[in-house]
PDB file of C-alpha atoms in Angstrom:
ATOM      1  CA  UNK A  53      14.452 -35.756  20.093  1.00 56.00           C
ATOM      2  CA  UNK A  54      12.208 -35.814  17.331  1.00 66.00           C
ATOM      3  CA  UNK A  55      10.379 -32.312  18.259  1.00 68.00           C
ATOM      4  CA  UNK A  56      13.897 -30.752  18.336  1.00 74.00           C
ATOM      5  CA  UNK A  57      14.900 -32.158  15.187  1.00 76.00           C
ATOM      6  CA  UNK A  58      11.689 -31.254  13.969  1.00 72.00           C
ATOM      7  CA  UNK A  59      12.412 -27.303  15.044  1.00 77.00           C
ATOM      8  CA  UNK A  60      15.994 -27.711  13.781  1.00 76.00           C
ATOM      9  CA  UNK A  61      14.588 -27.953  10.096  1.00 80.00           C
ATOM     10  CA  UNK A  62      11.827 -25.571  10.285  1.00 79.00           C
ATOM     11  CA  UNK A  63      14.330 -23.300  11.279  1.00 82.00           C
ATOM     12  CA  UNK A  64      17.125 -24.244   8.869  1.00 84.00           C
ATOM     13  CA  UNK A  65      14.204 -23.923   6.167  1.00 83.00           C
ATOM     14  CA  UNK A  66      13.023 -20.340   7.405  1.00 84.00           C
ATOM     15  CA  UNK A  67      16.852 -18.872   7.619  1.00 87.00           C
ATOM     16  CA  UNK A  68      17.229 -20.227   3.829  1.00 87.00           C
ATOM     17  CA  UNK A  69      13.849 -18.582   2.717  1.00 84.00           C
ATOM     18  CA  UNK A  70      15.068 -15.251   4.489  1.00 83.00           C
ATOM     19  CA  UNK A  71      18.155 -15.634   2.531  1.00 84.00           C
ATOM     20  CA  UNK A  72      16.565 -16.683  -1.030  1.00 84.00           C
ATOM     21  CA  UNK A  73      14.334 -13.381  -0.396  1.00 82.00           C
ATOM     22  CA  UNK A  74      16.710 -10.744   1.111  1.00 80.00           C
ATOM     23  CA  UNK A  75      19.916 -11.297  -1.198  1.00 82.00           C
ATOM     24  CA  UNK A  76      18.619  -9.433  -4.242  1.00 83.00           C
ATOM     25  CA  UNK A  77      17.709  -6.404  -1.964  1.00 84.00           C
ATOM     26  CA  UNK A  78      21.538  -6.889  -0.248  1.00 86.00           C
ATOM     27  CA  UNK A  79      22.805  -6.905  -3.894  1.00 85.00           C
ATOM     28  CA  UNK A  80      20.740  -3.848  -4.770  1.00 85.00           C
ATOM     29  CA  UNK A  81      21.790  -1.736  -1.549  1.00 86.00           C
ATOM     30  CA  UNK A  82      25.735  -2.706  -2.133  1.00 85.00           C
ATOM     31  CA  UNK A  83      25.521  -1.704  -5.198  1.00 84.00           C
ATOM     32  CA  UNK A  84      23.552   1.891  -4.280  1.00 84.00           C
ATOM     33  CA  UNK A  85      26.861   3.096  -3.255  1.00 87.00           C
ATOM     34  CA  UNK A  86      29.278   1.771  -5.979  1.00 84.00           C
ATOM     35  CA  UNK A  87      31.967   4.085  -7.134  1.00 82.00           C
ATOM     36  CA  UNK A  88      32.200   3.137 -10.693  1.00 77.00           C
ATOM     37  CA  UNK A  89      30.244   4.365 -13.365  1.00 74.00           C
ATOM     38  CA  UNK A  90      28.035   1.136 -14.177  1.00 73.00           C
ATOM     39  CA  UNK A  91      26.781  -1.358 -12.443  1.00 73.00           C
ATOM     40  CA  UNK A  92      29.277  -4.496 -11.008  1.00 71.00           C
ATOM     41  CA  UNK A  93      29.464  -6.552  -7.853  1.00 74.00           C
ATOM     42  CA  UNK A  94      31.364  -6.638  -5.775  1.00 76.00           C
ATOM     43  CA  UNK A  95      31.854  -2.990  -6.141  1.00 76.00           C
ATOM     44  CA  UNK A  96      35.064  -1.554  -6.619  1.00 78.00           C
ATOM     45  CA  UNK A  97      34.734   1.368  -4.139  1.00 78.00           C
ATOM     46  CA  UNK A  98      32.392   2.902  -2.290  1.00 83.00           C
ATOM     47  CA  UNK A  99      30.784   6.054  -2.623  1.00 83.00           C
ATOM     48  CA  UNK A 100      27.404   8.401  -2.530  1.00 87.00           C
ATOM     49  CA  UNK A 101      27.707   9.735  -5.534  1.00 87.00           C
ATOM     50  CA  UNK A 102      24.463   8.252  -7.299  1.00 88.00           C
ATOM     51  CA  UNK A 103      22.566   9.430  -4.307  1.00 90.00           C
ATOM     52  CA  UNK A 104      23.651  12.865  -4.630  1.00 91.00           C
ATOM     53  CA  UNK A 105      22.905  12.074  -8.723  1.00 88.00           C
ATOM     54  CA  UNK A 106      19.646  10.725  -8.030  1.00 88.00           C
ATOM     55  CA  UNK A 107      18.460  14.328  -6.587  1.00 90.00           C
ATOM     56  CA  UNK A 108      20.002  15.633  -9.620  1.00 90.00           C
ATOM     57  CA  UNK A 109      17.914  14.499 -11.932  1.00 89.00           C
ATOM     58  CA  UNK A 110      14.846  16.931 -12.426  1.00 90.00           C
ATOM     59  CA  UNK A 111      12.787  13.720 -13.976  1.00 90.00           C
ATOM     60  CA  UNK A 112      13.058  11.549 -10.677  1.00 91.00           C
ATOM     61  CA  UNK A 113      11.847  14.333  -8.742  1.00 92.00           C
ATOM     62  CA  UNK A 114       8.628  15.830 -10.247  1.00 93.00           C
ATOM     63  CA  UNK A 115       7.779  11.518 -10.608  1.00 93.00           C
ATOM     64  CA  UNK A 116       8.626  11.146  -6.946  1.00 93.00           C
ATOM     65  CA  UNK A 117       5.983  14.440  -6.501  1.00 94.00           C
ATOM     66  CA  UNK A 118       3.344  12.882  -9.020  1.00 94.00           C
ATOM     67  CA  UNK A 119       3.694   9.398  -6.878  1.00 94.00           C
ATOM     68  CA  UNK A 120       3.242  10.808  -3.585  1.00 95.00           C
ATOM     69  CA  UNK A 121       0.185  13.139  -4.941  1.00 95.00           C
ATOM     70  CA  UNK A 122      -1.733  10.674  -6.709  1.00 95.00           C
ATOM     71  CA  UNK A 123      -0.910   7.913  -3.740  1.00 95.00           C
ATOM     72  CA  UNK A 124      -2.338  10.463  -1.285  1.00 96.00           C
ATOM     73  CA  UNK A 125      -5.000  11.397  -3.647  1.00 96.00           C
ATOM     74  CA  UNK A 126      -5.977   8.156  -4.004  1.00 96.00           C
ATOM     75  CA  UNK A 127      -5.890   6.505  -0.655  1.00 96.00           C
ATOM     76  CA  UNK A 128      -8.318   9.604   0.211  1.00 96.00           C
ATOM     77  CA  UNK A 129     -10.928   8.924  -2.058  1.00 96.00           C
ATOM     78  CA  UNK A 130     -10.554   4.762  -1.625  1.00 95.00           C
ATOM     79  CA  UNK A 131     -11.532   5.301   1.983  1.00 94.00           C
ATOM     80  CA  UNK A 132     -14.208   7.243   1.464  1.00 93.00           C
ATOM     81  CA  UNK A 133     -15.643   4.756  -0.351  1.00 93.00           C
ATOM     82  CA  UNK A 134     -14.228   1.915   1.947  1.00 92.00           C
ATOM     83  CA  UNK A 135     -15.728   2.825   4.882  1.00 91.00           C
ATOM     84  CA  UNK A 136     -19.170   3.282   3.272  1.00 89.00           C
ATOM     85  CA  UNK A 137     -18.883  -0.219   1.794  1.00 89.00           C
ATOM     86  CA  UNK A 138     -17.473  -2.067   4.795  1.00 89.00           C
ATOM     87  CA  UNK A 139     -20.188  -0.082   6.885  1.00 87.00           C
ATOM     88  CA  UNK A 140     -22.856  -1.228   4.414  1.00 85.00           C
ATOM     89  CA  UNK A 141     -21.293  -5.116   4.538  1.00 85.00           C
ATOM     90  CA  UNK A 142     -20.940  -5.471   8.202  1.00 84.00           C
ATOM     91  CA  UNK A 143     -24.447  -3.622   9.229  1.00 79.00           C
ATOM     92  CA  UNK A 144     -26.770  -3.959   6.475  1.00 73.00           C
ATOM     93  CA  UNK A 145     -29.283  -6.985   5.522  1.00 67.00           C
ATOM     94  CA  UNK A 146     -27.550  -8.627   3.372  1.00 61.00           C
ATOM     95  CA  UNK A 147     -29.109 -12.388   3.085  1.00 60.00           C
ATOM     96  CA  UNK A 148     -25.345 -13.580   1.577  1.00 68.00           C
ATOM     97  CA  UNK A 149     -22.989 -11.075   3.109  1.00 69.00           C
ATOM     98  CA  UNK A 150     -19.783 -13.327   2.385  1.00 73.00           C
ATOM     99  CA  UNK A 151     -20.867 -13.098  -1.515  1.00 74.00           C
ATOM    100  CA  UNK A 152     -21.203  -8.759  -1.292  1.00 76.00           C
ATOM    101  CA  UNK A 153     -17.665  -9.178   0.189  1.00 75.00           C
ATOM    102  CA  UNK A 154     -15.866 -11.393  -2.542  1.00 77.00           C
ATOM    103  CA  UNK A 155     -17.626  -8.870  -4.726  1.00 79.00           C
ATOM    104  CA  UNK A 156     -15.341  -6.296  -3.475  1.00 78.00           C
ATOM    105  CA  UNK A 157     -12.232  -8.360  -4.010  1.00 80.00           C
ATOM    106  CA  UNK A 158     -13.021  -9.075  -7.526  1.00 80.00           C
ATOM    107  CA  UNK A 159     -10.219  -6.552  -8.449  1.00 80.00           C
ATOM    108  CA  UNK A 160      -7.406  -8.725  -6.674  1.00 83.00           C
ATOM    109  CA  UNK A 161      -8.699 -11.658  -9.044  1.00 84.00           C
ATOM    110  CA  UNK A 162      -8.348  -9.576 -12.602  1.00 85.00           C
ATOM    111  CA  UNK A 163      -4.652  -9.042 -13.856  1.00 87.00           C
ATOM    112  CA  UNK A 164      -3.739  -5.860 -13.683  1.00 87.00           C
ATOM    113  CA  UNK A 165      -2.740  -4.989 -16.707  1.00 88.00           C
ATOM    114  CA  UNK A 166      -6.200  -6.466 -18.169  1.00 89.00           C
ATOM    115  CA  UNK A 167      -7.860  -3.214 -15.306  1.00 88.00           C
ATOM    116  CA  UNK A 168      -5.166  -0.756 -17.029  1.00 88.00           C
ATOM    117  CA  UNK A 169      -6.396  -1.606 -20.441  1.00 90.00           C
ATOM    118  CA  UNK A 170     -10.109  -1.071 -19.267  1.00 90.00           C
ATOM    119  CA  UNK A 171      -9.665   2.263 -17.664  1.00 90.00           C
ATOM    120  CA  UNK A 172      -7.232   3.461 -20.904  1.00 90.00           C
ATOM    121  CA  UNK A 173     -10.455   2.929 -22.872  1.00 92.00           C
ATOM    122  CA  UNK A 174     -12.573   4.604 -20.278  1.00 91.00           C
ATOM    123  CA  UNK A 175     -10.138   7.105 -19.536  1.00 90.00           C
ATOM    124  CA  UNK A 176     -10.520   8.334 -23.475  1.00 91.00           C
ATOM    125  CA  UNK A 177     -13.838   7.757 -23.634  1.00 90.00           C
ATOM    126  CA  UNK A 178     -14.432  10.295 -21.064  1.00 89.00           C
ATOM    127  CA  UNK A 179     -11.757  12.698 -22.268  1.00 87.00           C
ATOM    128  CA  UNK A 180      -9.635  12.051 -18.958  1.00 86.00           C
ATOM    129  CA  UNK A 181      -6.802  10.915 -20.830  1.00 86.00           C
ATOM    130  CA  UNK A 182      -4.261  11.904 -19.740  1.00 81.00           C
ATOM    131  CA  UNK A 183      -4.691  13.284 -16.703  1.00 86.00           C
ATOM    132  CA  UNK A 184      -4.084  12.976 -12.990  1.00 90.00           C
ATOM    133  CA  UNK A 185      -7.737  12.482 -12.584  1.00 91.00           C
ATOM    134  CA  UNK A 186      -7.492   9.187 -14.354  1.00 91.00           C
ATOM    135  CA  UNK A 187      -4.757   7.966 -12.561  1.00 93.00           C
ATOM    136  CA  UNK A 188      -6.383   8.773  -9.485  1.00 94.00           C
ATOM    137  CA  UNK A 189      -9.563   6.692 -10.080  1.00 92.00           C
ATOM    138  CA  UNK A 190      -7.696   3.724 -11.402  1.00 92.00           C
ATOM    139  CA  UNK A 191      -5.827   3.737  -8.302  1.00 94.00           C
ATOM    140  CA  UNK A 192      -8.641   3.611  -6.093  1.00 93.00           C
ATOM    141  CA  UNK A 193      -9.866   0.996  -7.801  1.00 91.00           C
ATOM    142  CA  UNK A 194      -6.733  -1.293  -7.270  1.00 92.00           C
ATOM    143  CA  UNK A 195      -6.581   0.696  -3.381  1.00 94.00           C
ATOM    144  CA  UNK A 196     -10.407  -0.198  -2.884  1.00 92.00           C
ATOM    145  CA  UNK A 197     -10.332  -4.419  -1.955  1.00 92.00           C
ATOM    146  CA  UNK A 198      -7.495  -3.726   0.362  1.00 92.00           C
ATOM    147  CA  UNK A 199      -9.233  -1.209   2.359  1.00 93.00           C
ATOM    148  CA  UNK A 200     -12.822  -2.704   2.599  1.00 91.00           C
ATOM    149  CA  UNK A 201     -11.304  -6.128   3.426  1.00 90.00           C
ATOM    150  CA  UNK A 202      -9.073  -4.289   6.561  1.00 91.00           C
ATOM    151  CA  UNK A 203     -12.659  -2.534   7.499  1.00 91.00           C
ATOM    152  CA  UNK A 204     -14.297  -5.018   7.563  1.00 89.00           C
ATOM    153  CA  UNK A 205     -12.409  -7.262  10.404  1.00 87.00           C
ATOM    154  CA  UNK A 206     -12.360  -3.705  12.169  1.00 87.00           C
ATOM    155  CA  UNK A 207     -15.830  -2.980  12.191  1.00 87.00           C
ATOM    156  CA  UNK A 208     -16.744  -6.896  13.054  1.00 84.00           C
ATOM    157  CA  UNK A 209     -14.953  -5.904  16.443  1.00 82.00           C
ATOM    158  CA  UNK A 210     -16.617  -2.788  17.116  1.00 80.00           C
ATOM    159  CA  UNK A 211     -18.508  -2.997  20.563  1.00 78.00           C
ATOM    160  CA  UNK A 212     -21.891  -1.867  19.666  1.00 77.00           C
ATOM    161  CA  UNK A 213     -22.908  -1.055  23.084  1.00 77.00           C
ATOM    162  CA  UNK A 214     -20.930   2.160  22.967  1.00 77.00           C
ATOM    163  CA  UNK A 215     -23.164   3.254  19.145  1.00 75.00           C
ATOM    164  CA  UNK A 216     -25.847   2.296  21.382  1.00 75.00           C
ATOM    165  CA  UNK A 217     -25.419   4.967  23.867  1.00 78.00           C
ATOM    166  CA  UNK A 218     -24.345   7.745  21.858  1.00 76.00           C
ATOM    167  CA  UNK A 219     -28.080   6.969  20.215  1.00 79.00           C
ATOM    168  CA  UNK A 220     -29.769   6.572  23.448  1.00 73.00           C
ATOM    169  CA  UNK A 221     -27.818  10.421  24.254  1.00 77.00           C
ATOM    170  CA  UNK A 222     -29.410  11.664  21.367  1.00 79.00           C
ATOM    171  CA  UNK A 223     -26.872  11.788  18.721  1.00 79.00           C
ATOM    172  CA  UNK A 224     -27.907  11.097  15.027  1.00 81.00           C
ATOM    173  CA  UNK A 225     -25.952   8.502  13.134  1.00 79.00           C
ATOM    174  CA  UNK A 226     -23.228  10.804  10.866  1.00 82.00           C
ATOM    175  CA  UNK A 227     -22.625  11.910  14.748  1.00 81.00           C
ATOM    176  CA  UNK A 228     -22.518   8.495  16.428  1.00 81.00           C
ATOM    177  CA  UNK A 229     -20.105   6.966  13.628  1.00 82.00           C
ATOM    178  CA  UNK A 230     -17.907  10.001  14.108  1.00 82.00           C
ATOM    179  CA  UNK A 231     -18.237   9.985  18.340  1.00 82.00           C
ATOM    180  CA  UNK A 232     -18.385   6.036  18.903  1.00 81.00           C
ATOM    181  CA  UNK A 233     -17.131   4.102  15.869  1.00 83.00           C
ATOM    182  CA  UNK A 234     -14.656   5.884  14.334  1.00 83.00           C
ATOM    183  CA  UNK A 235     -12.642   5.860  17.871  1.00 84.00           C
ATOM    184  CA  UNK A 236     -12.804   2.102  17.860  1.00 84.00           C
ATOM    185  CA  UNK A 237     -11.500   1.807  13.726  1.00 86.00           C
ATOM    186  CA  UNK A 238      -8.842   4.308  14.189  1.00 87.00           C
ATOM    187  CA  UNK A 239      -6.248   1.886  14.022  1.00 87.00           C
ATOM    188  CA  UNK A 240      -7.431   0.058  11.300  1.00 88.00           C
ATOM    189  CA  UNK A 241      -8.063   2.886   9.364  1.00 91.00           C
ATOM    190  CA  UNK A 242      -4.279   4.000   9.521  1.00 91.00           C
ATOM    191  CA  UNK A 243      -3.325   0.870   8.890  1.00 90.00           C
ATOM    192  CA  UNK A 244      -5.282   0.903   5.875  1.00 92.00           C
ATOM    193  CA  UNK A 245      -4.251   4.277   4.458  1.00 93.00           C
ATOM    194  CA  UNK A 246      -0.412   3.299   5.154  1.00 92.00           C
ATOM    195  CA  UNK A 247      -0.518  -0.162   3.269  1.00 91.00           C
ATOM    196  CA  UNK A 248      -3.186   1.497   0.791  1.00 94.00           C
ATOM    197  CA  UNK A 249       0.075   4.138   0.027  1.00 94.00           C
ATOM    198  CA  UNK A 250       2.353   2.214  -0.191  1.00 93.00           C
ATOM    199  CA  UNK A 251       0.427   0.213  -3.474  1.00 93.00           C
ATOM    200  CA  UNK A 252      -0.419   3.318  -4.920  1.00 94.00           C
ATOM    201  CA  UNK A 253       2.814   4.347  -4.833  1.00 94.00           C
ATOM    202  CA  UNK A 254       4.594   1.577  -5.900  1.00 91.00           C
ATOM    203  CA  UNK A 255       2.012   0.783  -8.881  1.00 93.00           C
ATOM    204  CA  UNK A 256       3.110   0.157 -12.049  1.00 92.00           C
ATOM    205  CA  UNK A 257       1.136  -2.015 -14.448  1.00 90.00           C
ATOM    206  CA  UNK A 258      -1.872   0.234 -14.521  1.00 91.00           C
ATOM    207  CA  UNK A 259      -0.140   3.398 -14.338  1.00 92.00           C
ATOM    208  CA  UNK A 260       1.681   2.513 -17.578  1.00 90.00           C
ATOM    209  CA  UNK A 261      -1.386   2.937 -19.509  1.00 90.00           C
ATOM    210  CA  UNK A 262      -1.916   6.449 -18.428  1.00 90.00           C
ATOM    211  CA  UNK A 263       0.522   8.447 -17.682  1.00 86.00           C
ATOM    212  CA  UNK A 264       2.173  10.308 -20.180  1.00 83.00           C
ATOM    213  CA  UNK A 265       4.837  13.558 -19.693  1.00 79.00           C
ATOM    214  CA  UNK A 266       4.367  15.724 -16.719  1.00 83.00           C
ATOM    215  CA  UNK A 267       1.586  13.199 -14.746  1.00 87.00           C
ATOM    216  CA  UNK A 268       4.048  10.227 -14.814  1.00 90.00           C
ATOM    217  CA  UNK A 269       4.924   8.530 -11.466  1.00 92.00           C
ATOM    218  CA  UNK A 270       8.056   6.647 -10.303  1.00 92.00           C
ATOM    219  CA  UNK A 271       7.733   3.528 -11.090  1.00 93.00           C
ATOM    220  CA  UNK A 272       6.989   4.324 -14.888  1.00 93.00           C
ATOM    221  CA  UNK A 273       9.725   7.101 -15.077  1.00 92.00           C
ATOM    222  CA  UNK A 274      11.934   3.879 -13.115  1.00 91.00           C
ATOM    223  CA  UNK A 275      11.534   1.746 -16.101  1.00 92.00           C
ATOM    224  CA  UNK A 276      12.099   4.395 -18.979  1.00 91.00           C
ATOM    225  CA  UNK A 277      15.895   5.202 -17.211  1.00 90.00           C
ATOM    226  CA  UNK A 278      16.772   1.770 -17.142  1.00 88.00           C
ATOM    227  CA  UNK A 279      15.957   1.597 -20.603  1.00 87.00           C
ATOM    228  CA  UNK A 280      18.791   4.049 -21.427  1.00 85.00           C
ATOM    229  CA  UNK A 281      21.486   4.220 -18.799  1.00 83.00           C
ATOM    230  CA  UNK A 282      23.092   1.335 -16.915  1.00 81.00           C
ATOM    231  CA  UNK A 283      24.683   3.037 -13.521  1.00 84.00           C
ATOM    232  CA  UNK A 284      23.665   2.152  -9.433  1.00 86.00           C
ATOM    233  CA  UNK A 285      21.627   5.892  -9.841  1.00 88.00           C
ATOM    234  CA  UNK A 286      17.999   3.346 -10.100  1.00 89.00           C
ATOM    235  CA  UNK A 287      19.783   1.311  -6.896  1.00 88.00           C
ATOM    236  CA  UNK A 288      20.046   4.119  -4.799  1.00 90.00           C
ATOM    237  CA  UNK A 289      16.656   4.885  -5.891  1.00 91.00           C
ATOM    238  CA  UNK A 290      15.681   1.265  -4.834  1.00 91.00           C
ATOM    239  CA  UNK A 291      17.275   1.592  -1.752  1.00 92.00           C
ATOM    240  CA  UNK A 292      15.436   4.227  -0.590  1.00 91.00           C
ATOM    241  CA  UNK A 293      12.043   2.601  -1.299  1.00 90.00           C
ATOM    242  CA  UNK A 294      12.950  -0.166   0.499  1.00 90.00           C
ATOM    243  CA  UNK A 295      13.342   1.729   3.623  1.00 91.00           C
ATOM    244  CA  UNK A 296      10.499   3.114   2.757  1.00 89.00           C
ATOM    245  CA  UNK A 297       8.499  -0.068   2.512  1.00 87.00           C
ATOM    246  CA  UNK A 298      10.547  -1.247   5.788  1.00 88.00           C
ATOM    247  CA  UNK A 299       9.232   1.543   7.511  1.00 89.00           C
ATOM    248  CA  UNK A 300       5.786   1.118   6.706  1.00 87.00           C
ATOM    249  CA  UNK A 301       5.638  -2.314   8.003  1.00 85.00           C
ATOM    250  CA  UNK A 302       7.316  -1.291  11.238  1.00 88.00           C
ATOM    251  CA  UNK A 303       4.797   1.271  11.672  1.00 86.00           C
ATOM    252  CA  UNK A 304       1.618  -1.631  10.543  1.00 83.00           C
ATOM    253  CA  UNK A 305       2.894  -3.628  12.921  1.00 85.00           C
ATOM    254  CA  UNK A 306       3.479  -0.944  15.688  1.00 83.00           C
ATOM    255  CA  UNK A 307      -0.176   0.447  15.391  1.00 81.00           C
ATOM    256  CA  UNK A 308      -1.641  -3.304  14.898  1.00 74.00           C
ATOM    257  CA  UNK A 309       0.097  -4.143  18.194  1.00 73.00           C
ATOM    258  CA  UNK A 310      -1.208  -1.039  19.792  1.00 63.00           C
ATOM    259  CA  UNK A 311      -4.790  -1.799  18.930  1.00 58.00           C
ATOM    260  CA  UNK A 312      -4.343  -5.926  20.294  1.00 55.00           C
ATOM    261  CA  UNK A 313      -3.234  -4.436  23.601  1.00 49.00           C
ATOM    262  CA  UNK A 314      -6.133  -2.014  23.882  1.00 52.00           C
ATOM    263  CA  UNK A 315      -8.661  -4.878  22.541  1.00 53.00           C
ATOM    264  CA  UNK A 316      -6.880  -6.963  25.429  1.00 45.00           C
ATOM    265  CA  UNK A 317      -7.357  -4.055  27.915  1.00 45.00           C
ATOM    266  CA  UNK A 318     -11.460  -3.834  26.707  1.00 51.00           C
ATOM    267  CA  UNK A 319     -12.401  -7.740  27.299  1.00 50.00           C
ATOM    268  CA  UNK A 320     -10.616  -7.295  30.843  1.00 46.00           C
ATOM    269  CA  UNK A 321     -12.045  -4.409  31.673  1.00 47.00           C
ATOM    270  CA  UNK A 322     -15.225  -5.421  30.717  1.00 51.00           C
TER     271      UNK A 322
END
């Protein structure tokens, strides 16, 4: 009796959490298609009009371009540099390997807008500002913990019997990463660049500091509208990123699934 009373309020406690977190985005997505000219709930009608405004609007669409550049951009160059590190955690020497990780994560530590600040002052001091190139760098600095931290538990799982063999065959070691590790990482690293994107993209504190005009990205050009106009155009906007964060995680936890069951298949095969 206890055990099912027990369950009862766990569960009663979990359906009230779902519902303290999800009614803001309900409110948001009712309000997306609002037929009046301002914001109010419930809405008075229902229409698509500030969906069909929202592609309108010349300013929301070169900032949706910028974001999806400088997210792509980004992850690109973060993973570069990810898989190097994580490589260089996991394999190399290190006599206090947990301490070169937490190095790493320092970023996720330091408020953002304290790293926006910094790389302003770089960012002029090295004539970058303002440019996509800055943006770009800052990113990957924010994108950077995320991806060596996802790495890492990757390459801890890698079989090393199959590196071993493509060695004993012959191959060097760019051609054995490519051949026999970066086969057993593949998930991870998609799950990486996905998650990475979807920060990049939805960055804002950072991006503030330097983007200016033509280089500025969603978020910032987000905040700026509401500023000066007051109608369900930035909740259709909303809307949309929230299927496209929804999606994401579908497809995380798809390809994370994917790479349990062929983990599972390994250890019984083996």
């Amino acid at each position: 009796m206890s055990a099912r009373i027990g369950r009862g309020i766990g569960a009663a406690y979990l359906c009230l959490f779902l519902i303290f977190m999800a009614s803001p985005l309900f409110f948001v997505v009712v309000n997306s298609f609002n037929d009046a000219a301002y914001s109010v709930f419930p809405p008075k009608g229902l229409s698509l009009r500030w969906y069909r405004n929202l592609f309108e609007i010349e300013e929301f669409l070169v900032a949706m371009r910028n974001a999806v550049l400088i997210a792509l951009a980004a992850v690109a160059v973060s993973l570069a540099l990810g898989i190097g590190i994580a490589l260089a955690i996991v394999r190399g020497s290190w006599a206090r390997r947990e301490t070169m990780q937490s190095l790493f994560l320092a970023p996720l530590l330091v408020p953002r807008i304290v790293i926006g600040i910094a790389v302003f002052i770089a960012a002029i001091k090295a004539s970058l500002y303002p440019t996509f190139t800055s943006i770009i760098l800052a990113h990957s600095v924010l994108l950077l913990p995320y991806i060596v931290s996802i790495l890492i538990a990757n390459l801890l799982q890698v079989k090393r019997v199959q590196e071993e063999a493509a060695m004993d065959l012959g191959a060097n070691p760019w051609q054995t990463f490519r051949l026999a590790t970066v086969p057993q990482i593949t998930h991870g690293l998609l799950v990486a660049a996905i998650f990475a994107f979807i920060v990049s993209f939805d960055e804002f504190d950072v991006s503030l500091f330097l983007t200016r005009g033509d280089n500025m990205t969603l978020p910032i050009r987000m905040f700026l509208y509401m500023q000066e106009q007051d109608n369900p155009t930035l909740a259709a906007l909303s809307t949309l990123l929230i299927l496209l964060a929804g999606t994401a995680v579908f497809a995380i936890t798809r390809i994370s699934r994917g790479a349990d069951l062929m983990s599972l298949a390994r250890r019984q095969g083996e």
